[in-house]
mmCIF file of C-alpha atoms and ligand atoms in Angstrom:
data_model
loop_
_atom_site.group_PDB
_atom_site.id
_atom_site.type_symbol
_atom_site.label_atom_id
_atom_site.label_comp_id
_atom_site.label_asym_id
_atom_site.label_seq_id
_atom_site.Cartn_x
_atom_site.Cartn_y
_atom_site.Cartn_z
ATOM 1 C CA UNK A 1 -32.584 -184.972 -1.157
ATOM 2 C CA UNK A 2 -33.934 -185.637 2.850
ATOM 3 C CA UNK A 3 -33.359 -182.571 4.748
ATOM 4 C CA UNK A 4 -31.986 -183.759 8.242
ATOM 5 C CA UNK A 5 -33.130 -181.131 10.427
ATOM 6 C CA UNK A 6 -32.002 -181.026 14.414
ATOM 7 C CA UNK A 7 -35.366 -181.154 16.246
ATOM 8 C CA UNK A 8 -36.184 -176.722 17.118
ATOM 9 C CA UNK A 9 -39.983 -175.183 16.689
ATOM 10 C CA UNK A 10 -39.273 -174.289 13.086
ATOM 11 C CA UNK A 11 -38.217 -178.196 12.202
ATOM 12 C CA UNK A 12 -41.175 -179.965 13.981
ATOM 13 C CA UNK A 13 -43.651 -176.959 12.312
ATOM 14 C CA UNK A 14 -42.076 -178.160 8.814
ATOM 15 C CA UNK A 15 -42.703 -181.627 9.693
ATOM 16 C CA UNK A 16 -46.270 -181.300 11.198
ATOM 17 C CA UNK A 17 -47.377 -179.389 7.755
ATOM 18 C CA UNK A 18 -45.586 -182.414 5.626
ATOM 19 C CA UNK A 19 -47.470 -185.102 7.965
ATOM 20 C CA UNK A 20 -51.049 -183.291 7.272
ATOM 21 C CA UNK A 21 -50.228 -182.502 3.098
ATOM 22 C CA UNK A 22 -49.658 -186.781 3.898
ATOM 23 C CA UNK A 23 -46.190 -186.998 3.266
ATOM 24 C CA UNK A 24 -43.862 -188.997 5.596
ATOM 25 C CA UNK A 25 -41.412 -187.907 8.068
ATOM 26 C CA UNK A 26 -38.749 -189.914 10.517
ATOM 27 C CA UNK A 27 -39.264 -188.605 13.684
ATOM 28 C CA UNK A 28 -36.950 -189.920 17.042
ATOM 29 C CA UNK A 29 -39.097 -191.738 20.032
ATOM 30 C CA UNK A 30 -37.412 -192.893 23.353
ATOM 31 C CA UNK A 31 -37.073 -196.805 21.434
ATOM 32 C CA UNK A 32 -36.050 -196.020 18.031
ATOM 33 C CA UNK A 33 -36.902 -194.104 15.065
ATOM 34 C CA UNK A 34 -40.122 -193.907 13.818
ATOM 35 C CA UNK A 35 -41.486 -193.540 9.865
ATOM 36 C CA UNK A 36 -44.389 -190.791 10.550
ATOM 37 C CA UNK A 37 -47.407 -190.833 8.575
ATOM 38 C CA UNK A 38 -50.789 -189.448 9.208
ATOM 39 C CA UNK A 39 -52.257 -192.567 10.514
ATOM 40 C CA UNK A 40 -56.209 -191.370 9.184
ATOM 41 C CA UNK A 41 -54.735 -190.896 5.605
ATOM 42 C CA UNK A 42 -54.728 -194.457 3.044
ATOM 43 C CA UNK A 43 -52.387 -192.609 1.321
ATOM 44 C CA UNK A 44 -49.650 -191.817 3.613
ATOM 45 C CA UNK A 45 -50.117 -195.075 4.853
ATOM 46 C CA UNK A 46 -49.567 -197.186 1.667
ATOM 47 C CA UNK A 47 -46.440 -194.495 1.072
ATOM 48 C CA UNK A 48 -44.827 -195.912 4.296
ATOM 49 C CA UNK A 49 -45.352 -199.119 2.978
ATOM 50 C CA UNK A 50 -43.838 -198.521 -0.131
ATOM 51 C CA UNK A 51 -40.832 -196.059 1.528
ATOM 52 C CA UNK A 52 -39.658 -199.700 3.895
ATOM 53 C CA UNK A 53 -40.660 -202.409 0.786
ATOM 54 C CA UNK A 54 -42.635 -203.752 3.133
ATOM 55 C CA UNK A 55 -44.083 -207.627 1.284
ATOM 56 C CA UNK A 56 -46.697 -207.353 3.643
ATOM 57 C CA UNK A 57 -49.358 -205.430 5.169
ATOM 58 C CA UNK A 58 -47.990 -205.963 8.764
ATOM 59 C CA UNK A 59 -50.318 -203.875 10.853
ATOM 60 C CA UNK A 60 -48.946 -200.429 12.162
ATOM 61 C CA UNK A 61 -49.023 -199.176 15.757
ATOM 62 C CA UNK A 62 -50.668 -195.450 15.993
ATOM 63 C CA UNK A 63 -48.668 -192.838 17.959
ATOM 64 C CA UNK A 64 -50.885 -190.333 20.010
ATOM 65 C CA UNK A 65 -50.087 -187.874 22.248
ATOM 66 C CA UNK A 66 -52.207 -188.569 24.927
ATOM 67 C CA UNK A 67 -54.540 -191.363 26.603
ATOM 68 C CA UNK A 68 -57.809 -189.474 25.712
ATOM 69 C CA UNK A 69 -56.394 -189.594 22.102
ATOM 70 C CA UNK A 70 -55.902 -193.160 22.312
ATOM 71 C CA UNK A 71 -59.589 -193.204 23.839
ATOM 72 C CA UNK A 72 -60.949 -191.849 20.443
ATOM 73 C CA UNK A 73 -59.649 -194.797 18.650
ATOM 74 C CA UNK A 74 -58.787 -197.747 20.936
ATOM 75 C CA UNK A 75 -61.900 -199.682 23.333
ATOM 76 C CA UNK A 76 -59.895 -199.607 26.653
ATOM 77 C CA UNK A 77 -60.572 -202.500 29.228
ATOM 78 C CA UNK A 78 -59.817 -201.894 32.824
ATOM 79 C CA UNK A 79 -56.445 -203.488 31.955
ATOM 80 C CA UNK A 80 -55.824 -200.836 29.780
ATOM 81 C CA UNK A 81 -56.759 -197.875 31.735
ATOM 82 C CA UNK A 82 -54.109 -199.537 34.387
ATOM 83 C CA UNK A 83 -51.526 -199.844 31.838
ATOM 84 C CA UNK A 84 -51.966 -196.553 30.251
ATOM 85 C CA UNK A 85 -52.303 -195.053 33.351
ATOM 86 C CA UNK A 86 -49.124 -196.348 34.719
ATOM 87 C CA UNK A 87 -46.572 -196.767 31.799
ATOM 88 C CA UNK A 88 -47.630 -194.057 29.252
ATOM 89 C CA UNK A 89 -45.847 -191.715 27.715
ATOM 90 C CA UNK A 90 -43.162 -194.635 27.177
ATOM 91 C CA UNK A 91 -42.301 -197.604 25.480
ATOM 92 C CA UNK A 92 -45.533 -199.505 25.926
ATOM 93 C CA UNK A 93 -47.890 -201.100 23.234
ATOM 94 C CA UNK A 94 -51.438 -201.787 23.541
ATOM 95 C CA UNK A 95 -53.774 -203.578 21.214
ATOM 96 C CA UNK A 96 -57.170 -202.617 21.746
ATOM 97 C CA UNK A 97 -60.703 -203.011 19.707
ATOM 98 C CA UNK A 98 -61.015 -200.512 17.554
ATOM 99 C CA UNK A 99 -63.979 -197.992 18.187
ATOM 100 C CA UNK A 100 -66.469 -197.858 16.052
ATOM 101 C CA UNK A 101 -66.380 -194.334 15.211
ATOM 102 C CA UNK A 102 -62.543 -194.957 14.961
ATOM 103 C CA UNK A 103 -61.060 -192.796 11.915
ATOM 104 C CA UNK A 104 -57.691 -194.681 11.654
ATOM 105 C CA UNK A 105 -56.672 -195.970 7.762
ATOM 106 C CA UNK A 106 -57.308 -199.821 7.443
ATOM 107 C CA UNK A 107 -54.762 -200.001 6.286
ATOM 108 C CA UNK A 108 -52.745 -198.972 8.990
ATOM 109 C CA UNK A 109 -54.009 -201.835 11.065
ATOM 110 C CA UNK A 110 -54.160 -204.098 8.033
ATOM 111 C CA UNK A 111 -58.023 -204.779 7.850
ATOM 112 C CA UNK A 112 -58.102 -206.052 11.310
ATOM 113 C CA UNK A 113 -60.169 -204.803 13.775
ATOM 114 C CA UNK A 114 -57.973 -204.034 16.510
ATOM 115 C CA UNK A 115 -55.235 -201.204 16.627
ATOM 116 C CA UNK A 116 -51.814 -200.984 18.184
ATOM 117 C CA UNK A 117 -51.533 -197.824 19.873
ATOM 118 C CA UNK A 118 -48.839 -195.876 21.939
ATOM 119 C CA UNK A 119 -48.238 -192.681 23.455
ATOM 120 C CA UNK A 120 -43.869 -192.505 23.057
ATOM 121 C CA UNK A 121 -42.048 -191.207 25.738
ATOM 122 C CA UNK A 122 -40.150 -188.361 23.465
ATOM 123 C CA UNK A 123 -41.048 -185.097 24.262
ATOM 124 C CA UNK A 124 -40.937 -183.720 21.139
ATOM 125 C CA UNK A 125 -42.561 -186.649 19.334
ATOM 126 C CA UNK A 126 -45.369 -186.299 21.279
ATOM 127 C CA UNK A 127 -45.717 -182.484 20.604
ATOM 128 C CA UNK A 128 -45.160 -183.383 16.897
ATOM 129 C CA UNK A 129 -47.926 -185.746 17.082
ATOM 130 C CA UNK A 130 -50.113 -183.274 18.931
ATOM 131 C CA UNK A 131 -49.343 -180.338 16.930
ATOM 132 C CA UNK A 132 -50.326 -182.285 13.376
ATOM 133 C CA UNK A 133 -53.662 -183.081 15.290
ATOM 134 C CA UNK A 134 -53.947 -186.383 13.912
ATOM 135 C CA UNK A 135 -53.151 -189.825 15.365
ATOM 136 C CA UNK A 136 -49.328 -190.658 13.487
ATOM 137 C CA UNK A 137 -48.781 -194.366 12.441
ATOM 138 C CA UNK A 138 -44.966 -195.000 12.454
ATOM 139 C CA UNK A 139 -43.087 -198.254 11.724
ATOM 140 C CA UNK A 140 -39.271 -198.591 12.477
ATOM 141 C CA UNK A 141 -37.455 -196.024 10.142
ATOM 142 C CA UNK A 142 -35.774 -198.685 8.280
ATOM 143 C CA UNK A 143 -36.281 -200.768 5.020
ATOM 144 C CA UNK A 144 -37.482 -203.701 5.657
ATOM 145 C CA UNK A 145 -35.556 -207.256 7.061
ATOM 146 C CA UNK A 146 -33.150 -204.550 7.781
ATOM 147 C CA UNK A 147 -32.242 -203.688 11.609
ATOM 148 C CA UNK A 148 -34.228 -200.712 13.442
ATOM 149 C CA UNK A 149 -32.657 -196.960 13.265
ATOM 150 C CA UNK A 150 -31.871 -195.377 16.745
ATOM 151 C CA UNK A 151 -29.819 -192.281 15.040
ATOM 152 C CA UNK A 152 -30.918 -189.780 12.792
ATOM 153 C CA UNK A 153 -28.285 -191.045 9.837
ATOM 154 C CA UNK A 154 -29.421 -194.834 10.157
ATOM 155 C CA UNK A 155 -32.264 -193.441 8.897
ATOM 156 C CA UNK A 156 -30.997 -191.766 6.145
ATOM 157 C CA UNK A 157 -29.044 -194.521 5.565
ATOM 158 C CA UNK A 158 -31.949 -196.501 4.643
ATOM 159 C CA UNK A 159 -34.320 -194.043 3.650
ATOM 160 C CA UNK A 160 -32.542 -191.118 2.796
ATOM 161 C CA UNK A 161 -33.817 -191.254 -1.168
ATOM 162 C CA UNK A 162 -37.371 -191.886 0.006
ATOM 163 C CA UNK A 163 -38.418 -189.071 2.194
ATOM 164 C CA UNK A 164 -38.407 -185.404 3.243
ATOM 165 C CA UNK A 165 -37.630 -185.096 6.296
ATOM 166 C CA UNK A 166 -35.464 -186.695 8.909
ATOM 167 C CA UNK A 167 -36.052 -184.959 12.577
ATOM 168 C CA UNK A 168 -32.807 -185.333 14.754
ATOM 169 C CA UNK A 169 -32.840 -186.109 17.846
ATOM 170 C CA UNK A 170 -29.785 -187.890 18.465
ATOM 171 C CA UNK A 171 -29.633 -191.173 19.618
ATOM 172 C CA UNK A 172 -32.583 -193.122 20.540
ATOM 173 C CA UNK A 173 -32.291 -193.587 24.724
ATOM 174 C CA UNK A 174 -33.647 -197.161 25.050
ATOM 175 C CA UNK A 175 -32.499 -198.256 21.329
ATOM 176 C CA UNK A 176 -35.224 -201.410 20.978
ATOM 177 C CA UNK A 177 -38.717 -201.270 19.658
ATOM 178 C CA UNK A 178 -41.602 -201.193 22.016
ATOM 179 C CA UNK A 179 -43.115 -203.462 24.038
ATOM 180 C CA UNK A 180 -46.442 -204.948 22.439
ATOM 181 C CA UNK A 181 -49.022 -206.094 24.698
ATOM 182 C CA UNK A 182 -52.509 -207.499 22.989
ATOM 183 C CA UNK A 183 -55.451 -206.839 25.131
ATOM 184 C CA UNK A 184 -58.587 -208.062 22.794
ATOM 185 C CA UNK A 185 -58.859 -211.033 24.681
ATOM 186 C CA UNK A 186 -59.885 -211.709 28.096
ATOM 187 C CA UNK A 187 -56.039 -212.676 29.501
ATOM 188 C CA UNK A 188 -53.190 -210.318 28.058
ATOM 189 C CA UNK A 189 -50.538 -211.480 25.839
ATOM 190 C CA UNK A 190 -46.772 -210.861 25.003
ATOM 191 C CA UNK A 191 -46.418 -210.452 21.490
ATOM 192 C CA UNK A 192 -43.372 -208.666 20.989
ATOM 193 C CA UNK A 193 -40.891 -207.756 23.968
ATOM 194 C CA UNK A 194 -39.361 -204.526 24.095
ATOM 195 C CA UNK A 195 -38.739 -201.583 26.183
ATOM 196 C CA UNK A 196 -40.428 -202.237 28.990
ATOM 197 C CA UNK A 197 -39.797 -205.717 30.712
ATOM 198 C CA UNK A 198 -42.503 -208.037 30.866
ATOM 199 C CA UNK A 199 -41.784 -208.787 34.419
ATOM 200 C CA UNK A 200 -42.171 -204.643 35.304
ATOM 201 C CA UNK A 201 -45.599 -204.873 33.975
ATOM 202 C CA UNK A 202 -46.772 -208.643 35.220
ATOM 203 C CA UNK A 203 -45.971 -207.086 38.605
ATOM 204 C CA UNK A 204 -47.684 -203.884 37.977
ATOM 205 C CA UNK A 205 -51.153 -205.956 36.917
ATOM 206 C CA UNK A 206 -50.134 -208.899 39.838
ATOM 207 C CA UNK A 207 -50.888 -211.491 37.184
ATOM 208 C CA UNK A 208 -49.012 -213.934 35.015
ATOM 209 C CA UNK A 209 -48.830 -212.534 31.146
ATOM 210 C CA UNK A 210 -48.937 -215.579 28.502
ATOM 211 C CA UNK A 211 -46.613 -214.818 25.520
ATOM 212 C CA UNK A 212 -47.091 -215.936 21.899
ATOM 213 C CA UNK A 213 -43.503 -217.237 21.779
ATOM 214 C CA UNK A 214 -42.963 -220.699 20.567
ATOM 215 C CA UNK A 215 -40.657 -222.800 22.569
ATOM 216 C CA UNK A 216 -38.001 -222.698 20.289
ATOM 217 C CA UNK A 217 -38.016 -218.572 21.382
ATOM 218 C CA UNK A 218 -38.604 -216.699 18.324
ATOM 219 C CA UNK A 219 -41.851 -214.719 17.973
ATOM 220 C CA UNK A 220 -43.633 -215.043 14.863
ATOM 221 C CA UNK A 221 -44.493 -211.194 13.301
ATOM 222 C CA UNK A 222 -47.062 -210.499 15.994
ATOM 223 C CA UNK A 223 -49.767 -209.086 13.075
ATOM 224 C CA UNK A 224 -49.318 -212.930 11.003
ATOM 225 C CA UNK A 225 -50.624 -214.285 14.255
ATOM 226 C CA UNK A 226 -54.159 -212.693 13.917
ATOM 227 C CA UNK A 227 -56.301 -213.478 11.173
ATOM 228 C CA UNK A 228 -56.317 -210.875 8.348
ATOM 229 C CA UNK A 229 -59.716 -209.816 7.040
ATOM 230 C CA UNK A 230 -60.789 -211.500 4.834
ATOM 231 C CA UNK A 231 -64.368 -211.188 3.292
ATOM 232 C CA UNK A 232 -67.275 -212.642 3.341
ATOM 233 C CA UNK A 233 -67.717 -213.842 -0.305
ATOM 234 C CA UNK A 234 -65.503 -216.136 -2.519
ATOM 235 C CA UNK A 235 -62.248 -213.945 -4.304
ATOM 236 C CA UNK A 236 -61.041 -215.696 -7.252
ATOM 237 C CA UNK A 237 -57.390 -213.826 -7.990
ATOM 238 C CA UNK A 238 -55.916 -213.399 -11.333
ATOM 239 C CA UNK A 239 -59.228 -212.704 -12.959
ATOM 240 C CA UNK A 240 -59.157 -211.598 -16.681
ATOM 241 C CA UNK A 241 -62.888 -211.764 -17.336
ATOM 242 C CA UNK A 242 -65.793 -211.708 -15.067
ATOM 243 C CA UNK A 243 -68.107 -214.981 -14.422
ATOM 244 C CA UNK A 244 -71.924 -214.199 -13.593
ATOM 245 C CA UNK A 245 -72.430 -213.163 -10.085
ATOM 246 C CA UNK A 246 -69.183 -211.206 -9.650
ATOM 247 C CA UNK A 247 -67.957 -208.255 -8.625
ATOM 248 C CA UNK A 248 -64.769 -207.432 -10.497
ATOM 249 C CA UNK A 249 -62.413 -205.477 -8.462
ATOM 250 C CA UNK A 250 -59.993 -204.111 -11.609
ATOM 251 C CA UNK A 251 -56.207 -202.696 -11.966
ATOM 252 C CA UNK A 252 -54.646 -200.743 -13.863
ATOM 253 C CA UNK A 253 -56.226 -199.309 -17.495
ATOM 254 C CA UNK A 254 -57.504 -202.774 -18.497
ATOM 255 C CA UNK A 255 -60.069 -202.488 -15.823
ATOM 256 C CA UNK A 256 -62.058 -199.591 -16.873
ATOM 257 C CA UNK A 257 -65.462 -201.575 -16.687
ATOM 258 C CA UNK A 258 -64.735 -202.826 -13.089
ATOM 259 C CA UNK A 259 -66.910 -202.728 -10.308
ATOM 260 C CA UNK A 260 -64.540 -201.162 -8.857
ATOM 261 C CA UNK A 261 -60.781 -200.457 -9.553
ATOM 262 C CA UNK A 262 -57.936 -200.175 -7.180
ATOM 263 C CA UNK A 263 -55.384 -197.264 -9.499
ATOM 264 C CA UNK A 264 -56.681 -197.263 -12.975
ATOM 265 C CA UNK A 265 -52.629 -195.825 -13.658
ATOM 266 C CA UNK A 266 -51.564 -199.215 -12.629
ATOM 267 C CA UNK A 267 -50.303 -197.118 -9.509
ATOM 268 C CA UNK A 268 -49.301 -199.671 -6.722
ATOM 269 C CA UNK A 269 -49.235 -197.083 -3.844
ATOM 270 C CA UNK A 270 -52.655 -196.066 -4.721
ATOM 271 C CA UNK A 271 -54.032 -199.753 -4.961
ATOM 272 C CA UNK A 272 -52.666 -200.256 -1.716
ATOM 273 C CA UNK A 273 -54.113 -197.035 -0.230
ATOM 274 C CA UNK A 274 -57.511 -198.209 -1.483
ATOM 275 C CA UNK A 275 -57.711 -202.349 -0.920
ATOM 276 C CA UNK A 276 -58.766 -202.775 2.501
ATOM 277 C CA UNK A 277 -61.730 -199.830 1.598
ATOM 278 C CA UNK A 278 -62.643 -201.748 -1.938
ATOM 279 C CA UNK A 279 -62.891 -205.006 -0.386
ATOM 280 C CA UNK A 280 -64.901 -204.089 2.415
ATOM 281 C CA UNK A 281 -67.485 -202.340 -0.559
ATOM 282 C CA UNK A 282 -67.015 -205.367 -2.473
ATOM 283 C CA UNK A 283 -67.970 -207.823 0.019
ATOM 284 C CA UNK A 284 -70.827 -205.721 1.118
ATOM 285 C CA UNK A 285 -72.248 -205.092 -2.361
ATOM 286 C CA UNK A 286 -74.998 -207.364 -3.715
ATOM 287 C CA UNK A 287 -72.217 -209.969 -5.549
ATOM 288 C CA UNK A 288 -71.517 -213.867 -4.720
ATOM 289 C CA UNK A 289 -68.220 -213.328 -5.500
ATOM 290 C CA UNK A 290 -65.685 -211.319 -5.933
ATOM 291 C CA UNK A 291 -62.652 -211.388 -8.887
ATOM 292 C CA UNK A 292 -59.583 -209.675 -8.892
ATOM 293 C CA UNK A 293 -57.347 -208.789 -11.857
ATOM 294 C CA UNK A 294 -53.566 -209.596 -11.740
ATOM 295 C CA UNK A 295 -51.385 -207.080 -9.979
ATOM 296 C CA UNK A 296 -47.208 -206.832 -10.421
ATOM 297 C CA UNK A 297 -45.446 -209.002 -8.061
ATOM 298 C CA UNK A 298 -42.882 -206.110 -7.144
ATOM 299 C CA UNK A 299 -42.885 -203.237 -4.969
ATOM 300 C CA UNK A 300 -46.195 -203.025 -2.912
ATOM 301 C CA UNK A 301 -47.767 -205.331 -5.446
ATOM 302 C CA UNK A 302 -46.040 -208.109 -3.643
ATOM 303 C CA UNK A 303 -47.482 -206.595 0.043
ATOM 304 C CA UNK A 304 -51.151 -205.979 -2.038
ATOM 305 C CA UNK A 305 -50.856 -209.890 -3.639
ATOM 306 C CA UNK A 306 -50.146 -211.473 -0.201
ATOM 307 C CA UNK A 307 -53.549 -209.868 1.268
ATOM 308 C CA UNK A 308 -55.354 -210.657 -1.699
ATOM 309 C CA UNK A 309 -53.872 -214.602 -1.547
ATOM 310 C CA UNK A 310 -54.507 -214.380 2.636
ATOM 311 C CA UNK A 311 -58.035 -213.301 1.872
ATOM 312 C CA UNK A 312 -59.040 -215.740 -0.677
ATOM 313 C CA UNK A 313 -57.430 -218.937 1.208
HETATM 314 O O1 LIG B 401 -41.003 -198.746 19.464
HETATM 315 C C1 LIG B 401 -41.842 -198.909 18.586
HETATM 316 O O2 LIG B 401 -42.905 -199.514 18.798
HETATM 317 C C2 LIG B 401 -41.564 -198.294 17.220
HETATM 318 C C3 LIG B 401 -41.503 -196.775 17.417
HETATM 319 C C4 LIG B 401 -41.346 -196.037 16.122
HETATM 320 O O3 LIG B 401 -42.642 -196.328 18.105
HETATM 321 N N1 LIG B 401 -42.568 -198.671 16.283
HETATM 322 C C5 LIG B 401 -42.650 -199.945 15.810
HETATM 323 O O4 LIG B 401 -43.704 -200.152 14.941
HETATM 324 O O5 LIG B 401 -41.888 -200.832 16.111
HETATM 325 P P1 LIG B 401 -43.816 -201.381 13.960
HETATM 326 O O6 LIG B 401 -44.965 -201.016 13.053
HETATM 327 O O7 LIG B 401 -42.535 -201.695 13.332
HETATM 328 O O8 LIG B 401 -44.239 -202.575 14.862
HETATM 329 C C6 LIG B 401 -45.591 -202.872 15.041
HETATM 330 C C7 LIG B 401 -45.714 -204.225 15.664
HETATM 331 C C8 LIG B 401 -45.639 -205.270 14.595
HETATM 332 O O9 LIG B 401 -44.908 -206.374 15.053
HETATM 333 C C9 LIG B 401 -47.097 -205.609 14.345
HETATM 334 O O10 LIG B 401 -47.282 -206.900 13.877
HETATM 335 C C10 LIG B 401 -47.723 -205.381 15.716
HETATM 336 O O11 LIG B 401 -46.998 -204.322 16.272
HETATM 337 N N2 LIG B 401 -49.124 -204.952 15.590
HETATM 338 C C11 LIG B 401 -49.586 -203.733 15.223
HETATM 339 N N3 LIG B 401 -50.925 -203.708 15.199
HETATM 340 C C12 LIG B 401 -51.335 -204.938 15.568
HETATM 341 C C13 LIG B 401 -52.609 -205.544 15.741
HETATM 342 N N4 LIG B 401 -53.739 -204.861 15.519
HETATM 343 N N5 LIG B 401 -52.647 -206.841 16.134
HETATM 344 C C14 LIG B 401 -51.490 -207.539 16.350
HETATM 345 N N6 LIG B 401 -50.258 -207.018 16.214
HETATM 346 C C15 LIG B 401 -50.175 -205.743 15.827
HETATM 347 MG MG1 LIG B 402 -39.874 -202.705 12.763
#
């Protein structure tokens, strides 16, 4: 049963020893609720996953405490340090290159090689965050297609039988999900609005900020707009023997004699904890190709398939 705690110095020191043991915990930020997980951990990642039945590894945006935390991970541009600089701590998302020393899950950023990252506005998330000393990934608190938790008992609503620990405090004070800003490329652009109006920050920056928005007005899941890693060498899914030349990455028990195999126990939050990692050793290994054995379409097997089908289109 989820414990929902009111947020005091002995609640946040129960949740920062749950987030480093990787377990999850909601935690309030100035937009809405977030799903915490220790953003440097495959495990806790593909357990947030899971906890929302996500179908898809959308990419995550990393909560840090700080801008020189955010410097560990993300490559700032001069648009970035002005951004940071003016709007952080609040409800401001940047999308940066990830550094090369950066320690944050692949999964968390689904195999791409940028990384959404924010430092919230919330006091006490941010000493949460600090106080677990590791960079927290964190979602909306809800299951997925449903709508975005800004109290501590839409939460547990949704996610009550799925996790720990629910920190409450109260309602969220802006109530809509960040605003997420993609700085990889040369020009900025919009690709999810949110708390902070795009028109606040065009004038902060005195320049015009292009937005991914069709004209029709919807915005297309910001992470489906980016192309997904996918490797180097042919992946032939649904493999059930191996042809000459190939790597077999295996699941489940049948796949003892794999190359490599994502949860011998057929274990889909474990697959998903390890798929970006395999691939990358997969597609860097001396192989042509690479085969993959059938996974479940349900749970995370249905988030794990539409990588694997993404990658080998
Ligand atoms: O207000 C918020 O931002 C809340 C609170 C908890 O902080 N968090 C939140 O996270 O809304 P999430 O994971 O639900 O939204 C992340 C959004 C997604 O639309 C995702 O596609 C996009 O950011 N995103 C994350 N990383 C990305 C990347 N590397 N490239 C493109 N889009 C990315
Ligand atoms: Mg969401």
């Amino acid at each position: 049963m989820v414990s929902i705690d009111p947020i005091s110095t002995e609640s946040i020191s129960r949740a920062v020893d749950l987030l480093r043991a990787g377990q999850l915990v909601a935690f309030p930020t100035e937009t809405v609720y977030g799903l915490g997980g220790d953003a440097t951990n495959n495990r806790a990642i593909a357990e947030i996953f899971a906890a929302k039945n996500r179908p898809d590894f959308n990419p995550l945006i990393v909560h840090v405490a700080h801008k020189a935390a955010a410097e560990k991970i993300g490559q700032f541009t001069k648009i970035a340090h002005a951004l940071a600089d003016q709007f952080w701590p609040g409800a401001l998302s940047i999308i940066l290159r990830k550094t090369s020393n950066c320690t944050i899950s692949a999964l968390a950023s689904a195999g791409l090689d940028s990384l959404a990252i924010r430092v919230p506005g919330h006091d006490f998330a941010r000493s949460l965050i600090e106080q677990t000393c590791h960079p927290i990934a964190a979602p909306s608190a809800n299951a997925s297609g449903r709508l975005s938790p800004t109290t501590a008992q839409h939460v547990a609503d949704q996610l009550g039988d799925k996790i720990p620990l629910i920190l409450d405090g109260g309602p969220c004070t802006i109530g809509v999900e960040s605003t997420v800003l993609d700085l990889t490329k040369e020009a900025p652009t919009l690709l999810r609005p949110g708390g902070i109006s795009v028109e606040t920050i065009e004038q902060h920056l005195n320049m015009r900020i292009s937005t991914s928005a069709p004209r029709n007005g919807t915005f297309k899941s910001p992470g489906m707009l980016t192309s997904h890693y996918a490797p180097a060498r042919p992946l032939r899914l649904n493999a059930h023997n191996v042809e000459p030349g190939e790597a077999l990455l295996g699941f489940g028990p049948g796949g003892t004699g794999a190359t490599l195999n994502l949860s011998e126990s057929s274990n889909l939050t474990e697959a998903a904890a390890n798929l970006f990692a395999y691939l990358h050793r997969l597609d860097a290994a001396p192989h042509q190709a690479i085969a993959v054995m059938p996974l479940p379409e349900e749970g995370l097997g249905r988030a794990i398939n539409d990588r694997l089908r993404r990658a080998a289109a």
